[in-house]
């Protein structure tokens, strides 16, 4: 992707190789391929750099994706200024990566001091990350903290910039996904997984959670009744202690008011 200063009109690669046929194919002679990769550009003019760019990507088994029927919005002008409009910014891909592109678009918004419109590509891949813990009962439910958006973006800029110089796509992919996942988790808030209660009940403390987990982990059904009693006991103990505290406060409060 980038600005090549070459106006190619609707020209496409001449030579192309693929995995099934390693020998170069002439796109202008292979009708099915010529139709598939045929371009339609709003820019009907060419300049001197056109032939050099066509030679370059033809020799490297690359195709221009601007103006392909698969992505209708990609045929628009990419450079707009007072002297006229043109297409000089391109997305140029090899066939394996071409098959992984879901969409190519040309955006209207751009920097005030630039005449070039941004190119946007959407990749077809599934984000992955390691589970938080092996025990599914201990996994956390997180929601992104919108108040920390600026911190999140700064974190990404710091951690993703060093990856821009990496040529190993497997290494790049793994570190990109794990870095993004780590940053999302870092600036997220843990919430209750109980959809009925947005807030966890106060009696559901650490001891109560441990007792509930013990019920789920028990193998022998005859032992489950005892685990359930322990769980209920921790709940009753919390409620009883809270009632005692409230009773104590009710006796002390009048004295405090009097003094």
XYZ file of C-alpha atoms in Angstrom:
259
model
C 0.000 0.000 0.000
C 1.168 3.509 -0.694
C 1.510 6.433 -3.063
C 3.354 5.420 -6.248
C 2.842 8.603 -8.317
C 1.876 6.408 -11.259
C -1.386 6.918 -13.134
C -2.208 3.515 -14.602
C -5.792 4.091 -15.762
C -7.311 0.563 -15.812
C -4.094 -1.331 -16.614
C -3.452 -4.588 -14.776
C -0.512 -7.003 -14.504
C 0.596 -8.714 -17.707
C 2.388 -11.745 -16.276
C 1.192 -13.748 -13.311
C 2.098 -17.074 -11.675
C 0.070 -19.127 -9.219
C 0.521 -22.265 -7.099
C -1.233 -24.596 -9.514
C 0.735 -23.297 -12.502
C 4.222 -22.020 -11.597
C 4.839 -20.894 -15.169
C 4.014 -17.245 -15.872
C 0.584 -16.635 -17.367
C -0.321 -13.732 -19.572
C -3.430 -12.203 -18.083
C -4.405 -10.649 -21.373
C -4.453 -14.133 -22.937
C -6.122 -16.103 -20.116
C -9.774 -15.029 -20.356
C -11.013 -16.278 -16.912
C -8.098 -14.644 -15.078
C -8.353 -11.498 -17.182
C -12.033 -11.152 -16.224
C -11.382 -11.867 -12.538
C -8.623 -9.272 -12.201
C -9.947 -6.698 -14.665
C -9.790 -3.162 -13.283
C -12.149 -0.236 -13.703
C -10.747 3.095 -12.564
C -12.281 6.562 -12.381
C -8.892 7.872 -13.523
C -8.755 7.386 -17.299
C -5.314 8.927 -17.805
C -1.808 7.507 -17.678
C 1.591 9.055 -17.025
C 5.236 8.080 -17.620
C 5.476 6.074 -14.401
C 2.652 3.762 -15.490
C 4.812 1.376 -17.527
C 7.474 1.151 -14.805
C 4.907 0.212 -12.156
C 3.218 -2.347 -14.424
C 6.596 -3.972 -15.157
C 7.425 -4.059 -11.443
C 4.316 -5.840 -10.166
C 4.086 -8.088 -13.231
C 7.623 -9.333 -12.532
C 6.766 -9.957 -8.865
C 3.451 -11.814 -9.478
C 1.447 -8.967 -7.967
C -1.873 -7.398 -8.963
C -3.369 -3.957 -8.434
C -6.523 -4.233 -6.339
C -7.843 -0.723 -6.951
C -10.872 -0.918 -9.205
C -11.494 -4.674 -9.059
C -15.147 -5.681 -9.283
C -14.798 -7.508 -5.953
C -14.409 -4.126 -4.185
C -16.504 -1.483 -6.010
C -15.478 1.444 -3.784
C -11.804 0.897 -4.599
C -12.156 2.455 -8.082
C -12.470 6.013 -6.731
C -9.937 8.815 -7.071
C -7.254 8.729 -4.386
C -5.589 12.121 -4.899
C -7.721 15.265 -5.000
C -6.267 18.788 -5.254
C -6.739 22.098 -7.033
C -5.132 20.905 -10.284
C -7.439 17.904 -10.675
C -7.927 14.362 -9.394
C -6.083 11.098 -10.042
C -5.429 7.562 -8.828
C -1.827 7.284 -7.640
C -2.321 5.403 -4.323
C -2.651 1.640 -4.646
C -3.161 -1.622 -2.806
C -0.922 -4.155 -4.591
C -1.015 -7.788 -3.476
C 0.072 -11.311 -4.340
C -2.604 -13.974 -4.826
C -2.453 -15.644 -1.351
C -2.946 -12.295 0.397
C -5.538 -11.241 -2.185
C -7.682 -14.189 -1.043
C -7.491 -12.979 2.585
C -8.801 -9.463 1.903
C -12.461 -8.957 2.805
C -12.787 -5.363 1.656
C -10.858 -2.418 0.222
C -12.205 1.095 0.592
C -11.048 4.657 -0.049
C -11.963 7.024 2.775
C -13.041 10.634 2.421
C -11.362 11.926 5.559
C -7.687 12.837 5.353
C -5.161 15.146 6.964
C -5.635 18.864 6.170
C -2.132 19.148 4.704
C -2.527 16.074 2.464
C -4.208 15.694 -0.937
C -4.286 11.906 -0.669
C -7.252 9.959 0.687
C -6.541 7.042 3.077
C -6.769 3.476 1.826
C -8.516 1.006 4.124
C -8.204 -2.780 3.857
C -10.063 -5.334 5.977
C -8.245 -8.630 6.542
C -10.031 -11.939 6.929
C -8.503 -13.536 10.014
C -9.673 -14.714 13.423
C -8.202 -13.069 16.480
C -6.916 -15.529 19.066
C -5.620 -15.274 22.595
C -4.688 -17.675 25.347
C -7.376 -18.392 27.969
C -7.018 -16.417 31.193
C -6.858 -19.571 33.313
C -7.176 -23.294 32.743
C -10.036 -23.488 35.256
C -13.173 -22.199 33.476
C -14.797 -21.271 36.798
C -12.027 -18.758 37.456
C -12.236 -17.000 34.080
C -13.076 -13.327 34.163
C -15.713 -11.433 32.234
C -14.293 -8.120 31.048
C -15.718 -5.011 29.413
C -13.539 -2.298 27.856
C -13.181 0.866 29.956
C -14.111 3.672 27.561
C -12.646 6.274 29.945
C -9.167 4.866 29.262
C -9.362 5.057 25.464
C -6.418 7.495 25.201
C -4.230 5.309 27.434
C -5.192 2.294 25.329
C -4.223 4.025 22.056
C -0.894 5.217 23.496
C -0.172 1.676 24.673
C -0.826 0.328 21.165
C 1.381 2.950 19.519
C 4.234 2.073 21.864
C 3.968 -1.702 21.519
C 2.970 -2.066 17.864
C 5.476 0.366 16.338
C 8.504 -1.985 16.808
C 6.604 -4.657 14.843
C 6.548 -2.482 11.704
C 10.130 -3.511 10.868
C 9.471 -7.267 11.140
C 9.447 -9.274 7.879
C 8.399 -12.641 9.357
C 4.611 -12.720 8.830
C 4.048 -15.570 11.330
C 6.002 -13.734 14.040
C 4.240 -10.486 13.161
C 0.777 -12.075 13.259
C 1.328 -13.764 16.628
C 2.792 -10.679 18.303
C 0.166 -8.373 16.824
C -2.751 -10.439 18.121
C -1.221 -11.091 21.546
C -0.210 -7.425 21.968
C -3.695 -6.241 21.062
C -5.319 -8.806 23.350
C -3.035 -7.885 26.253
C -3.811 -4.163 25.868
C -7.565 -4.782 25.717
C -7.422 -6.840 28.916
C -5.232 -4.243 30.620
C -7.760 -1.462 30.090
C -10.882 -3.495 30.802
C -13.049 -3.820 33.908
C -14.027 -7.127 35.509
C -17.797 -7.513 35.824
C -20.085 -10.155 37.229
C -20.983 -12.956 34.818
C -24.476 -13.061 36.361
C -26.691 -11.272 33.836
C -29.497 -10.797 36.364
C -27.314 -8.864 38.778
C -25.102 -6.136 37.374
C -23.360 -6.060 40.765
C -22.090 -9.060 42.713
C -23.929 -9.684 46.012
C -21.830 -8.510 49.006
C -22.077 -11.874 50.757
C -20.487 -13.584 47.740
C -16.963 -13.062 49.057
C -13.754 -15.051 48.629
C -14.743 -17.811 51.095
C -18.176 -18.158 49.508
C -16.688 -18.400 46.002
C -14.269 -21.075 47.170
C -17.105 -23.080 48.748
C -19.210 -22.828 45.575
C -16.283 -23.955 43.424
C -15.813 -26.967 45.698
C -19.387 -28.054 44.910
C -18.721 -27.998 41.158
C -15.438 -29.858 41.492
C -16.709 -32.717 43.674
C -16.834 -36.078 41.865
C -18.665 -38.256 44.414
C -22.340 -37.238 44.629
C -22.543 -38.435 48.233
C -20.047 -35.741 49.213
C -21.872 -32.952 47.391
C -24.489 -32.494 50.163
C -21.750 -31.706 52.656
C -20.171 -29.175 50.273
C -23.543 -27.505 49.760
C -24.004 -27.167 53.517
C -20.588 -25.499 53.815
C -21.503 -23.093 51.004
C -24.821 -22.159 52.612
C -23.080 -21.842 55.955
C -20.655 -19.215 54.641
C -23.601 -17.243 53.257
C -25.551 -17.441 56.561
C -22.423 -16.544 58.511
C -21.949 -13.343 56.474
C -25.629 -12.344 56.871
C -25.607 -13.098 60.610
C -22.426 -11.064 61.118
C -23.895 -8.153 59.170
C -27.075 -8.241 61.308
C -24.978 -8.134 64.477
C -23.080 -5.104 63.149
C -26.311 -3.295 62.325
C -27.712 -4.067 65.822
C -24.535 -2.769 67.428
C -24.699 0.459 65.386
C -28.337 0.997 66.379
C -27.327 0.898 70.084
C -24.296 3.116 69.661
C -25.843 5.742 67.366
C -28.012 7.560 70.015
C -24.990 8.011 72.287
C -22.996 9.534 69.429
C -25.841 11.892 68.613
C -26.149 12.920 72.277
C -22.437 13.673 72.676
